[in-house]
Short mmCIF file of C-alpha atoms in Angstrom, two decimals:
data_model
loop_
_atom_site.label_atom_id
_atom_site.label_comp_id
_atom_site.label_asym_id
_atom_site.label_seq_id
_atom_site.Cartn_x
_atom_site.Cartn_y
_atom_site.Cartn_z
CA MET A 10 -30.04 -8.19 -15.01
CA ASN A 11 -29.54 -5.61 -12.32
CA ARG A 12 -26.23 -3.97 -11.52
CA LEU A 13 -25.46 -6.25 -8.64
CA GLN A 14 -25.88 -9.33 -10.75
CA SER A 15 -23.61 -7.90 -13.42
CA LEU A 16 -20.70 -7.53 -11.09
CA PRO A 17 -17.93 -10.11 -11.16
CA THR A 18 -18.32 -12.38 -8.18
CA ARG A 19 -14.68 -12.05 -7.22
CA ALA A 20 -14.74 -8.34 -7.57
CA TRP A 21 -15.89 -7.86 -4.10
CA ILE A 22 -12.58 -9.17 -3.00
CA ALA A 23 -11.03 -6.12 -4.36
CA ALA A 24 -13.37 -3.88 -2.77
CA GLY A 25 -12.73 -5.90 0.18
CA VAL A 26 -9.22 -5.12 -0.49
CA ALA A 27 -9.72 -1.62 -0.09
CA LEU A 28 -11.78 -2.47 2.83
CA ALA A 29 -9.31 -4.92 3.55
CA VAL A 30 -8.25 -4.81 6.94
CA GLY A 31 -11.25 -6.49 8.15
CA LEU A 32 -14.20 -4.42 7.99
CA VAL A 33 -12.26 -2.80 5.46
CA GLY A 34 -12.72 -5.97 3.68
CA PHE A 35 -16.42 -5.63 3.84
CA SER A 36 -16.96 -1.96 4.05
CA VAL A 37 -14.74 -1.17 1.23
CA SER A 38 -15.41 -4.18 -0.73
CA GLY A 39 -18.27 -2.36 -2.20
CA VAL A 40 -18.86 -4.83 -4.90
CA GLY A 41 -22.43 -5.33 -4.02
CA ALA A 42 -23.10 -1.79 -3.11
CA GLN A 43 -24.95 0.76 -5.15
CA GLU A 44 -23.14 3.86 -6.26
CA GLY A 45 -22.53 6.14 -3.33
CA GLU A 46 -23.05 3.56 -0.63
CA ILE A 47 -19.36 3.43 0.10
CA GLU A 48 -17.18 6.46 0.62
CA ILE A 49 -13.44 6.62 1.09
CA HIS A 50 -12.19 9.88 2.49
CA LYS A 51 -8.55 10.88 2.61
CA THR A 52 -7.99 13.09 5.61
CA ALA A 53 -5.94 16.25 5.61
CA SER A 54 -3.20 14.55 7.60
CA ALA A 55 -2.80 11.87 4.94
CA GLU A 56 -1.63 14.42 2.39
CA THR A 57 1.71 14.83 4.11
CA TRP A 58 1.91 11.52 5.84
CA GLY A 59 1.61 9.25 2.84
CA TYR A 60 2.00 5.54 3.19
CA ALA A 61 4.77 5.31 5.72
CA ASP A 62 4.32 2.68 8.41
CA PRO A 63 2.09 2.55 10.31
CA VAL A 64 -1.08 3.24 8.34
CA PHE A 65 -4.27 4.04 10.22
CA ILE A 66 -7.68 3.63 8.62
CA ALA A 67 -11.04 4.33 10.20
CA ILE A 68 -13.90 2.01 9.33
CA VAL A 69 -17.29 3.54 9.97
CA GLY A 70 -20.79 2.17 9.57
CA THR A 71 -23.51 4.78 9.64
CA ASP A 72 -27.21 4.40 10.39
CA ASP A 73 -28.08 6.20 7.17
CA ARG A 74 -31.28 4.67 5.85
CA PRO A 75 -34.70 5.75 4.64
CA GLY A 76 -36.54 7.66 7.34
CA VAL A 77 -33.41 8.52 9.29
CA SER A 78 -31.79 11.89 8.79
CA GLY A 79 -28.38 13.10 9.92
CA ALA A 80 -26.62 9.78 9.74
CA ARG A 81 -24.63 8.97 12.86
CA ALA A 82 -21.59 6.73 13.09
CA ASP A 83 -23.13 3.49 14.33
CA ALA A 84 -19.95 1.40 14.16
CA ILE A 85 -16.50 2.92 14.65
CA HIS A 86 -13.18 1.14 14.32
CA VAL A 87 -9.61 2.31 13.85
CA VAL A 88 -7.36 -0.16 12.06
CA GLY A 89 -3.61 0.15 12.45
CA ILE A 90 -1.44 -1.66 9.93
CA ASN A 91 2.27 -2.20 10.30
CA GLN A 92 3.29 -3.84 7.07
CA ALA A 93 6.95 -4.08 7.99
CA GLN A 94 6.10 -6.32 10.91
CA HIS A 95 3.06 -7.92 9.24
CA LEU A 96 0.95 -7.03 12.26
CA GLY A 97 -2.17 -5.02 12.78
CA THR A 98 -4.67 -3.96 15.39
CA ILE A 99 -8.34 -3.05 15.33
CA ILE A 100 -9.38 -0.67 18.07
CA ASN A 101 -13.15 -0.88 18.51
CA ILE A 102 -14.71 2.35 19.74
CA PRO A 103 -18.20 2.18 21.33
CA ARG A 104 -20.49 4.53 19.46
CA ASP A 105 -21.64 6.22 22.67
CA THR A 106 -18.11 7.15 23.69
CA TYR A 107 -18.19 10.67 25.12
CA VAL A 108 -15.28 12.67 23.76
CA GLU A 109 -14.22 16.09 22.56
CA LEU A 110 -15.26 16.64 18.96
CA PRO A 111 -12.89 19.20 17.39
CA GLY A 112 -14.83 22.46 17.14
CA HIS A 113 -18.00 21.08 18.70
CA GLY A 114 -17.26 20.44 22.37
CA ARG A 115 -17.89 17.20 24.24
CA ARG A 116 -20.43 14.93 22.63
CA LYS A 117 -21.01 11.30 21.74
CA ILE A 118 -18.51 10.25 19.12
CA ASN A 119 -21.29 9.00 16.84
CA GLU A 120 -22.32 12.62 16.31
CA SER A 121 -19.02 13.36 14.61
CA HIS A 122 -20.39 12.02 11.34
CA THR A 123 -23.58 14.03 11.66
CA LEU A 124 -21.67 17.23 12.28
CA GLY A 125 -18.69 16.91 9.99
CA LYS A 126 -18.89 13.72 7.95
CA ALA A 127 -15.78 11.65 7.40
CA GLU A 128 -13.27 14.45 7.93
CA LEU A 129 -14.54 15.19 11.46
CA VAL A 130 -14.73 11.47 12.22
CA GLY A 131 -11.07 11.18 11.23
CA GLN A 132 -10.08 14.23 13.26
CA THR A 133 -11.98 12.99 16.31
CA LEU A 134 -10.46 9.53 16.17
CA SER A 135 -6.97 10.96 15.64
CA GLN A 136 -7.43 13.19 18.67
CA LEU A 137 -8.86 10.40 20.81
CA THR A 138 -6.31 7.71 19.98
CA GLY A 139 -3.24 9.73 19.04
CA ALA A 140 -3.01 7.77 15.79
CA SER A 141 -2.89 9.81 12.61
CA VAL A 142 -5.92 8.49 10.75
CA GLY A 143 -5.26 8.79 7.03
CA PHE A 144 -8.39 7.34 5.52
CA VAL A 145 -11.99 7.03 6.63
CA ILE A 146 -14.06 4.35 4.93
CA THR A 147 -17.78 4.73 5.40
CA THR A 148 -20.70 2.58 4.46
CA ASN A 149 -24.34 2.52 5.50
CA PHE A 150 -26.87 -0.19 6.34
CA GLU A 151 -27.80 -0.86 2.74
CA GLY A 152 -24.23 -0.79 1.50
CA PHE A 153 -23.09 -3.18 4.22
CA THR A 154 -25.97 -5.55 3.55
CA ASN A 155 -25.41 -5.53 -0.21
CA ILE A 156 -21.69 -6.12 0.11
CA VAL A 157 -22.14 -9.15 2.34
CA ASN A 158 -24.92 -10.57 0.18
CA ASP A 159 -22.90 -10.08 -2.97
CA LYS A 160 -20.13 -12.12 -1.43
CA GLY A 161 -22.63 -14.83 -0.67
CA GLY A 162 -22.59 -14.19 3.06
CA VAL A 163 -19.90 -14.20 5.70
CA ASP A 164 -18.64 -17.08 7.80
CA ILE A 165 -18.10 -16.25 11.44
CA GLU A 166 -17.51 -18.09 14.70
CA VAL A 167 -20.10 -16.62 17.05
CA PRO A 168 -18.72 -16.69 20.63
CA TYR A 169 -22.12 -16.67 22.40
CA ALA A 170 -25.78 -16.79 21.47
CA ILE A 171 -27.47 -13.44 20.91
CA THR A 172 -31.15 -12.66 20.72
CA ASP A 173 -31.96 -8.98 20.33
CA SER A 174 -35.45 -8.03 19.23
CA PHE A 175 -34.33 -4.45 18.69
CA SER A 176 -31.73 -5.29 16.06
CA GLY A 177 -33.44 -8.45 14.90
CA ALA A 178 -30.45 -10.63 15.75
CA SER A 179 -31.12 -14.26 16.62
CA VAL A 180 -27.86 -16.15 16.47
CA PRO A 181 -26.81 -19.34 18.28
CA ALA A 182 -23.25 -19.76 19.46
CA GLY A 183 -20.84 -21.51 17.12
CA ALA A 184 -20.01 -21.44 13.46
CA ALA A 185 -22.48 -19.42 11.43
CA HIS A 186 -22.97 -18.35 7.87
CA MET A 187 -24.70 -14.99 7.83
CA SER A 188 -26.51 -13.17 5.07
CA GLY A 189 -26.09 -9.45 4.77
CA GLU A 190 -29.25 -8.83 6.74
CA ALA A 191 -28.24 -11.27 9.49
CA ALA A 192 -24.73 -9.83 9.67
CA LEU A 193 -26.12 -6.32 10.00
CA ALA A 194 -28.49 -7.41 12.79
CA TYR A 195 -25.61 -9.21 14.54
CA SER A 196 -23.32 -6.22 14.26
CA ARG A 197 -26.01 -3.93 15.74
CA ALA A 198 -27.07 -6.20 18.59
CA ARG A 199 -26.57 -4.66 22.01
CA HIS A 200 -29.34 -6.23 24.06
CA GLY A 201 -28.78 -9.78 25.19
CA THR A 202 -25.01 -9.37 25.16
CA PRO A 203 -22.76 -9.58 28.22
CA ARG A 204 -21.53 -6.01 28.06
CA GLY A 205 -23.98 -4.05 25.96
CA ASP A 206 -22.32 -1.44 23.76
CA PHE A 207 -18.88 -2.89 24.50
CA SER A 208 -19.97 -6.32 23.35
CA ARG A 209 -21.59 -4.88 20.25
CA THR A 210 -18.48 -3.06 19.10
CA SER A 211 -16.31 -6.05 19.95
CA ASN A 212 -18.55 -8.31 17.87
CA GLN A 213 -18.19 -5.88 14.99
CA GLY A 214 -14.43 -6.34 15.27
CA LEU A 215 -14.86 -10.11 15.05
CA LEU A 216 -17.04 -9.65 12.00
CA LEU A 217 -14.38 -7.52 10.36
CA LEU A 218 -11.72 -10.14 10.91
CA SER A 219 -14.01 -12.81 9.50
CA ALA A 220 -14.59 -10.66 6.44
CA LEU A 221 -10.88 -10.10 5.98
CA ARG A 222 -10.29 -13.81 6.17
CA GLN A 223 -12.64 -14.28 3.23
CA VAL A 224 -11.17 -11.36 1.33
CA GLN A 225 -7.70 -12.82 1.52
CA ALA A 226 -8.79 -16.33 0.65
CA GLY A 227 -8.29 -15.59 -3.03
CA SER A 228 -4.62 -14.56 -2.58
CA PRO A 229 -5.07 -11.64 -4.95
CA GLY A 230 -2.07 -10.55 -7.04
CA PRO A 231 -1.48 -7.22 -8.82
CA LYS A 232 -3.86 -7.93 -11.69
CA ASP A 233 -6.56 -9.12 -9.27
CA LEU A 234 -6.16 -6.01 -7.17
CA ILE A 235 -6.39 -3.78 -10.23
CA GLU A 236 -9.56 -5.56 -11.29
CA ASP A 237 -10.94 -4.98 -7.83
CA VAL A 238 -10.06 -1.30 -7.96
CA VAL A 239 -11.82 -1.00 -11.30
CA VAL A 240 -14.96 -2.54 -9.85
CA LEU A 241 -14.73 -0.41 -6.76
CA LEU A 242 -14.37 2.75 -8.79
CA ARG A 243 -17.67 2.05 -10.49
CA HIS A 244 -19.52 1.91 -7.21
CA LEU A 245 -17.59 4.16 -4.93
CA LYS A 246 -18.38 7.66 -3.82
CA THR A 247 -14.90 9.05 -3.42
CA THR A 248 -14.11 12.46 -2.10
CA ALA A 249 -11.48 14.78 -3.47
CA GLY A 250 -7.97 13.58 -2.88
CA VAL A 251 -8.63 9.86 -3.13
CA SER A 252 -7.02 8.67 -6.35
CA PRO A 253 -7.17 5.28 -8.04
CA ALA A 254 -3.57 4.90 -6.91
CA ASP A 255 -4.70 5.37 -3.31
CA LEU A 256 -7.31 2.66 -3.78
CA TYR A 257 -4.72 0.29 -5.21
CA LEU A 258 -2.38 0.93 -2.30
CA LEU A 259 -5.23 0.44 0.18
CA ALA A 260 -6.06 -2.79 -1.56
CA GLY A 261 -2.45 -3.86 -1.20
CA LEU A 262 -2.60 -3.05 2.49
CA ALA A 263 -5.76 -5.07 2.95
CA ALA A 264 -4.22 -8.06 1.32
CA SER A 265 -0.93 -7.88 3.14
CA ILE A 266 -1.71 -8.69 6.78
CA PRO A 267 -2.98 -12.16 7.70
CA PRO A 268 -6.12 -11.94 9.88
CA GLU A 269 -4.44 -14.08 12.52
CA ASN A 270 -1.86 -11.30 12.91
CA ILE A 271 -4.52 -8.71 13.70
CA LEU A 272 -5.77 -8.20 17.23
CA SER A 273 -9.24 -6.82 17.87
CA ILE A 274 -9.29 -4.74 21.03
CA THR A 275 -12.22 -2.82 22.45
CA MET A 276 -11.48 0.54 24.00
CA PRO A 277 -11.29 0.41 27.80
CA GLY A 278 -14.27 2.33 29.09
CA THR A 279 -17.10 2.58 31.55
CA THR A 280 -20.70 3.59 31.22
CA GLY A 281 -22.19 6.72 32.73
CA SER A 282 -24.46 9.65 31.98
CA ALA A 283 -23.76 12.94 30.25
CA GLY A 284 -25.76 15.37 28.15
CA GLY A 285 -28.96 13.79 29.28
CA GLY A 286 -28.15 10.34 28.02
CA SER A 287 -26.21 7.15 28.59
CA VAL A 288 -22.63 7.41 27.41
CA VAL A 289 -19.29 5.58 27.55
CA PHE A 290 -16.29 7.23 29.14
CA PRO A 291 -12.79 6.06 28.22
CA THR A 292 -11.08 4.90 31.41
CA ASP A 293 -7.50 5.57 32.47
CA ALA A 294 -6.63 2.18 31.04
CA ALA A 295 -7.41 3.51 27.57
CA THR A 296 -4.50 5.96 27.63
CA PRO A 297 -1.65 3.41 27.51
CA VAL A 298 -3.56 1.27 24.99
CA PHE A 299 -3.96 4.23 22.66
CA ALA A 300 -0.33 5.29 23.13
CA ASP A 301 0.87 1.77 22.45
CA PHE A 302 -1.33 1.64 19.35
CA ALA A 303 -0.48 5.06 17.94
CA ASP A 304 3.29 4.68 17.68
CA ASP A 305 3.40 1.68 15.36
CA GLY A 306 -0.13 0.34 14.89
CA ILE A 307 0.61 -2.53 17.25
CA VAL A 308 -0.56 -2.97 20.84
CA GLN A 309 2.39 -4.75 22.41
CA THR A 310 0.64 -5.62 25.66
CA PRO A 311 -2.96 -6.23 24.72
CA PRO A 312 -5.73 -6.92 27.22
CA ALA A 313 -6.29 -10.61 27.86
CA GLU A 314 -8.60 -12.52 25.55
CA ASP A 315 -11.81 -13.42 27.38
CA GLY A 316 -12.21 -16.85 25.85
CA ALA A 317 -14.86 -15.61 23.42
CA GLY A 318 -12.61 -13.78 21.04
CA ASN A 319 -12.97 -10.45 22.81
CA ARG A 320 -10.26 -8.28 24.28
CA PHE A 321 -11.72 -5.65 26.56
CA GLY A 322 -9.45 -3.13 28.16
CA MET B 3 56.58 25.49 -55.73
CA PRO B 4 58.39 22.29 -56.71
CA ILE B 5 56.30 19.19 -57.19
CA SER B 6 58.20 17.41 -54.39
CA ASP B 7 57.17 20.14 -51.95
CA LEU B 8 53.53 19.77 -53.01
CA ARG B 9 53.70 16.03 -52.34
CA THR B 10 55.26 16.68 -48.93
CA ASP B 11 52.52 19.16 -48.01
CA ARG B 12 49.81 16.73 -49.18
CA ARG B 13 51.42 13.94 -47.12
CA LYS B 14 51.47 16.23 -44.06
CA LEU B 15 47.82 17.12 -44.64
CA LEU B 16 46.82 13.49 -44.95
CA LEU B 17 48.76 12.62 -41.82
CA THR B 18 47.12 15.48 -39.97
CA VAL B 19 43.63 14.41 -41.07
CA ALA B 20 44.34 10.81 -40.19
CA GLY B 21 45.69 11.80 -36.82
CA ALA B 22 42.67 13.91 -36.11
CA ALA B 23 40.39 11.07 -37.12
CA VAL B 24 42.18 8.70 -34.80
CA ALA B 25 42.02 11.22 -31.99
CA ILE B 26 38.31 11.80 -32.53
CA ALA B 27 37.70 8.07 -32.61
CA LEU B 28 39.59 7.66 -29.35
CA ILE B 29 37.58 10.47 -27.76
CA VAL B 30 34.34 8.88 -28.94
CA VAL B 31 35.38 5.53 -27.50
CA VAL B 32 36.37 7.10 -24.20
CA LEU B 33 33.15 9.09 -24.00
CA ALA B 34 31.10 6.06 -24.88
CA THR B 35 32.77 4.10 -22.13
CA VAL B 36 32.37 6.84 -19.56
CA LEU B 37 28.86 7.96 -20.39
CA GLY B 38 27.11 5.00 -21.80
CA GLY B 39 29.11 1.83 -21.63
CA GLY B 40 28.19 1.08 -18.15
CA ASP B 41 28.57 -2.63 -17.85
CA GLY B 42 32.33 -2.66 -17.57
CA GLU B 43 32.36 -6.23 -18.82
CA GLY B 44 35.87 -7.19 -19.83
CA ASP B 45 37.38 -3.74 -19.66
CA GLY B 46 39.62 -4.65 -16.74
CA GLY B 47 38.17 -2.28 -14.17
CA PRO B 48 35.09 -0.56 -12.88
CA PRO B 49 33.68 2.25 -14.94
CA PRO B 50 32.98 5.44 -13.02
CA GLY B 51 29.26 5.16 -13.68
CA GLY B 52 26.75 3.57 -16.00
CA THR B 53 23.20 2.83 -16.95
CA LEU B 54 20.82 -0.04 -16.67
CA ALA B 55 18.37 -0.46 -19.52
CA LEU B 56 15.56 -2.97 -19.71
CA THR B 57 16.73 -5.86 -21.84
CA ALA B 58 13.32 -6.25 -23.45
CA PRO B 59 10.40 -3.93 -24.13
CA PRO B 60 8.07 -3.86 -21.12
CA ASP B 61 5.03 -6.13 -21.27
CA THR B 62 2.05 -3.79 -21.03
CA SER B 63 -0.71 -6.37 -21.43
CA GLY B 64 -1.89 -5.74 -17.88
CA ILE B 65 -2.87 -2.14 -18.53
CA VAL B 66 -6.67 -1.77 -18.44
CA GLY B 67 -9.26 0.95 -18.69
CA LEU B 68 -12.16 1.66 -16.38
CA ASP B 69 -14.21 -0.82 -18.38
CA GLY B 70 -11.74 -3.53 -17.47
CA GLN B 71 -10.66 -3.94 -21.08
CA PRO B 72 -7.03 -3.70 -22.28
CA ALA B 73 -5.83 -0.12 -22.71
CA GLN B 74 -2.69 1.60 -23.91
CA LEU B 75 -0.31 3.88 -22.09
CA THR B 76 0.58 7.01 -23.98
CA PRO B 77 4.14 6.97 -25.34
CA ALA B 78 5.02 9.79 -22.95
CA ASP B 79 3.70 7.91 -19.92
CA LEU B 80 5.42 4.70 -20.99
CA ASP B 81 8.73 6.49 -21.51
CA ALA B 82 8.45 8.21 -18.13
CA ILE B 83 7.54 4.99 -16.34
CA VAL B 84 10.40 3.08 -17.91
CA ALA B 85 12.76 5.95 -17.09
CA THR B 86 11.78 5.76 -13.43
CA ILE B 87 12.25 1.99 -13.31
CA GLU B 88 15.61 2.15 -15.08
CA GLY B 89 16.70 5.12 -13.01
CA TYR B 90 15.93 3.31 -9.77
CA LEU B 91 17.74 0.18 -10.89
CA ARG B 92 20.74 2.20 -12.07
CA ASP B 93 21.07 4.03 -8.75
CA ALA B 94 20.29 0.90 -6.75
CA THR B 95 22.89 -1.36 -8.27
CA ILE B 96 24.98 -0.09 -11.19
CA THR B 97 26.02 3.22 -9.70
CA PRO B 98 27.15 1.99 -6.27
CA LEU B 99 28.90 -1.03 -7.74
CA SER B 100 30.70 1.08 -10.31
CA GLN B 101 31.94 4.01 -8.30
CA THR B 102 34.37 4.33 -5.44
CA PRO B 103 32.72 5.10 -2.11
CA ASP B 104 33.82 8.72 -2.30
CA GLU B 105 31.95 9.09 -5.53
CA THR B 106 28.84 7.24 -4.41
CA SER B 107 26.62 9.57 -2.49
CA THR B 108 24.24 6.70 -1.86
CA THR B 109 26.69 5.29 0.63
CA GLN B 110 28.47 8.45 1.72
CA ALA B 111 25.78 11.05 2.09
CA GLY B 112 22.52 9.21 2.47
CA PRO B 113 20.11 7.86 -0.11
CA ALA B 114 19.76 11.06 -2.13
CA PRO B 115 20.13 9.58 -5.64
CA LEU B 116 17.79 6.74 -4.76
CA ALA B 117 15.27 9.05 -3.14
CA ALA B 118 14.72 10.89 -6.40
CA HIS B 119 12.82 7.87 -7.71
CA PHE B 120 10.48 7.47 -4.71
CA VAL B 121 7.61 9.47 -3.27
CA GLU B 122 8.70 11.62 -0.37
CA ALA B 123 6.84 9.55 2.22
CA LEU B 124 9.13 6.59 1.50
CA THR B 125 12.41 8.50 1.88
CA PRO B 126 12.94 7.52 5.53
CA ARG B 127 12.76 3.84 4.61
CA LEU B 128 15.48 4.05 1.98
CA GLY B 129 18.29 4.43 4.47
CA GLY B 130 16.89 1.95 6.98
CA ASP B 131 16.68 -1.81 7.05
CA ASP B 132 15.09 -1.88 3.61
CA ALA B 133 18.33 -0.56 2.07
CA LEU B 134 19.81 -4.05 2.15
CA THR B 135 17.16 -5.11 -0.36
CA LEU B 136 16.64 -1.87 -2.24
CA THR B 137 20.31 -1.32 -3.12
CA ASP B 138 23.63 -3.11 -3.51
CA ALA B 139 25.62 -0.23 -2.07
CA HIS B 140 26.85 -2.28 0.87
CA LEU B 141 28.76 -4.62 -1.46
CA GLY B 142 31.28 -1.96 -2.39
CA VAL B 143 32.85 -1.45 -5.79
CA ALA B 144 33.03 -4.33 -8.24
CA GLU B 145 36.64 -3.87 -9.30
CA ASP B 146 36.35 -6.20 -12.27
CA GLY B 147 33.16 -4.85 -13.73
CA VAL B 148 29.38 -4.91 -13.61
CA SER B 149 27.03 -6.21 -16.27
CA THR B 150 23.31 -6.67 -16.70
CA ALA B 151 22.25 -10.18 -17.65
CA LYS B 152 18.51 -9.55 -17.55
CA ALA B 153 16.17 -6.67 -16.81
CA THR B 154 12.50 -7.06 -17.60
CA ALA B 155 9.34 -5.34 -16.43
CA THR B 156 5.72 -6.43 -16.72
CA LEU B 157 3.32 -3.56 -16.32
CA ALA B 158 -0.25 -3.67 -15.03
CA GLY B 159 -2.22 -0.58 -14.27
CA LEU B 160 -5.21 1.62 -14.85
CA VAL B 161 -5.85 4.19 -17.57
CA GLN B 162 -8.76 6.53 -16.90
CA ASP B 163 -9.89 9.17 -19.39
CA GLY B 164 -6.73 8.57 -21.37
CA ALA B 165 -4.41 9.22 -18.44
CA ALA B 166 -2.50 6.54 -16.60
CA GLN B 167 -3.47 6.53 -12.91
CA PHE B 168 -0.98 4.05 -11.49
CA VAL B 169 1.18 1.20 -12.67
CA ASN B 170 2.36 -1.96 -10.96
CA ALA B 171 5.71 -3.00 -12.43
CA THR B 172 6.75 -6.56 -11.77
CA ILE B 173 10.50 -6.56 -12.33
CA ASP B 174 13.00 -9.33 -12.83
CA VAL B 175 16.62 -8.19 -12.92
CA VAL B 176 19.90 -10.10 -12.86
CA VAL B 177 23.17 -8.22 -12.47
CA LEU B 178 26.66 -9.73 -12.42
CA ALA B 179 29.32 -7.98 -10.35
CA LYS B 180 32.95 -9.09 -10.43
CA GLY B 181 35.56 -8.39 -7.82
CA VAL B 182 33.50 -6.94 -5.00
CA PRO B 183 35.64 -6.37 -1.88
CA ALA B 184 33.87 -8.86 0.36
CA GLU B 185 34.27 -11.79 -1.97
CA ASP B 186 36.81 -10.93 -4.62
CA ASP B 187 34.70 -13.06 -6.86
CA GLU B 188 31.64 -12.86 -9.08
CA VAL B 189 28.36 -12.09 -7.41
CA THR B 190 25.08 -12.76 -9.16
CA ILE B 191 22.39 -10.38 -7.94
CA LYS B 192 18.79 -11.37 -8.65
CA ARG B 193 16.29 -8.65 -7.79
CA SER B 194 12.58 -9.25 -8.36
CA GLY B 195 9.19 -8.12 -7.15
CA ASP B 196 6.77 -5.28 -7.55
CA LEU B 197 7.09 -1.53 -7.78
CA VAL B 198 3.93 0.57 -7.63
CA LEU B 199 4.38 3.81 -9.55
CA ARG B 200 2.11 6.84 -9.56
CA PRO B 201 2.29 10.20 -11.33
CA VAL B 202 3.84 12.90 -9.19
CA GLU B 203 4.43 16.47 -10.32
CA GLY B 204 4.73 15.71 -14.00
CA GLY B 205 6.81 12.59 -13.56
CA TRP B 206 6.41 9.11 -12.14
CA LYS B 207 7.66 7.94 -8.77
CA ILE B 208 7.65 4.71 -6.84
CA ALA B 209 4.87 4.83 -4.22
CA ALA B 210 5.27 1.31 -2.86
CA TYR B 211 7.55 -1.66 -3.30
CA LYS B 212 7.80 -5.30 -2.45
CA LEU B 213 11.16 -6.68 -3.54
CA SER B 214 13.28 -9.75 -2.97
CA VAL B 215 16.99 -10.03 -3.60
CA GLU B 216 19.18 -13.10 -3.92
CA ARG B 217 22.93 -12.55 -3.97
CA GLU B 218 24.82 -15.65 -5.04
CA PHE B 219 28.44 -15.60 -3.92
CA GLY B 220 29.50 -18.93 -5.37
CA ASP B 221 29.33 -21.10 -2.29
CA ARG B 222 26.54 -19.28 -0.52
CA THR B 223 23.45 -17.23 -1.20
CA GLU B 224 22.17 -14.26 0.76
CA GLU B 225 18.48 -13.40 0.56
CA SER B 226 16.51 -10.43 1.75
CA GLN B 227 13.06 -8.94 1.28
CA ALA B 228 11.52 -5.55 1.83
CA ALA B 229 8.03 -4.19 1.44
CA SER B 230 6.47 -0.81 2.02
CA PRO B 231 2.81 -0.24 2.94
CA GLY B 232 0.48 -0.75 0.01
CA ALA B 233 2.69 -3.07 -2.00
CA PRO B 234 0.77 -6.03 -3.39
CA SER B 235 1.04 -9.19 -1.36
#
């Protein structure tokens, strides 16, 4: 029996807990992941900020895989949780967003992980959004795939059909049950979508909410969450400063906000060229969205829903 | 010395010893009431302070190790955890209900006594809306006494390499307060929910909470809830 098979089936809920707020649910739910495939990093700002409302967590998927060096941040999301109001927001950041990386000048935001790992990702997102990101949860292709497969797949309502030979996605519109491989292909699909990189990052947000819905389905109590933390600890690559108590509190966060109370909003932006490549520039409309998000984790006046589950600024 | 004088001196000595014994006994009673009595039940007035002790040993069956199997807290950790729980409950309910407002810094000078039991990041919440659930300070002094009917804690948590990492304490506490200003009647206060404790600087502090309170005033019941980020759902 391999390690994946030996894991308690429900354990991934816990991990999911940690991952909870959506992607968190999947990214952090590391149950199916091998050791080191999931990393939770506590940023420097979290040391003094603690767990006061709101809590901001970055969820990052990297393209780390055999044959690829210098893993970039392929999926980037900032989750704001306001437990007092039982509301939350996922801000989806296109990976080609062109921003100032602290200490490295203007570059694509996906390079932040290559240059400074989770700490620089957290710093960059804090600077971009104004929200004090306390934790950065990172997983890679294999970790993501294993987590989803360990859970037995993820149920998602696909807003429109996608066929992308580059990512391997071939998904009809409507209710779908995706394996880890299919979910990864869906989350990476950019071609054949209405808005390219914007659609891709928005679809990742939908996937996160679907994962959170499954994570919370078990209504985990304290003993369940502790069991989840125990499982997570066996498979997690933590960095200094992340304690088991932190994981338990993150798990509590993940379990505390109903998915229907979480809005998924994609950063307002426009495409252009910089540094010899295609990039995404945040538009002026991004400024009030970020400011609204940063003060309490809630976007009071969100962009309109487009009928397909997406909210583009 | 005549025998009658010896008898008189012995009688005086006996009376002196007896008087001293009575005085010492009175002092002991007074000290016991002031320092430890606490519940004020039936003593005709509010004590100036008090304690709140768990009415049963905490259930620690939810403590596990990294292998997921049952584990034990060290006696020192268990004592410290219980002390934090009892200290919070004392300063949340017994102290403010037992002291006059001038003596209760919780209501007069901010949540300082309460804050000692929480991690620093939670301090701002203690004086905000959550205070209605976290403490009974707003009820005023229970002129006819305060008593603890029930105070239990069920502990779940993780022990790693012999050291406790965190503990979730599910508490269930019932306090009776008689003669509070608003009602001039008995109030039954039922406080329950979860406290997440973590080791901080050699002690244990509350890092998250999700609590509910029911205050039964005879003909009506007031309910409130409060939760901080990270408390279990």
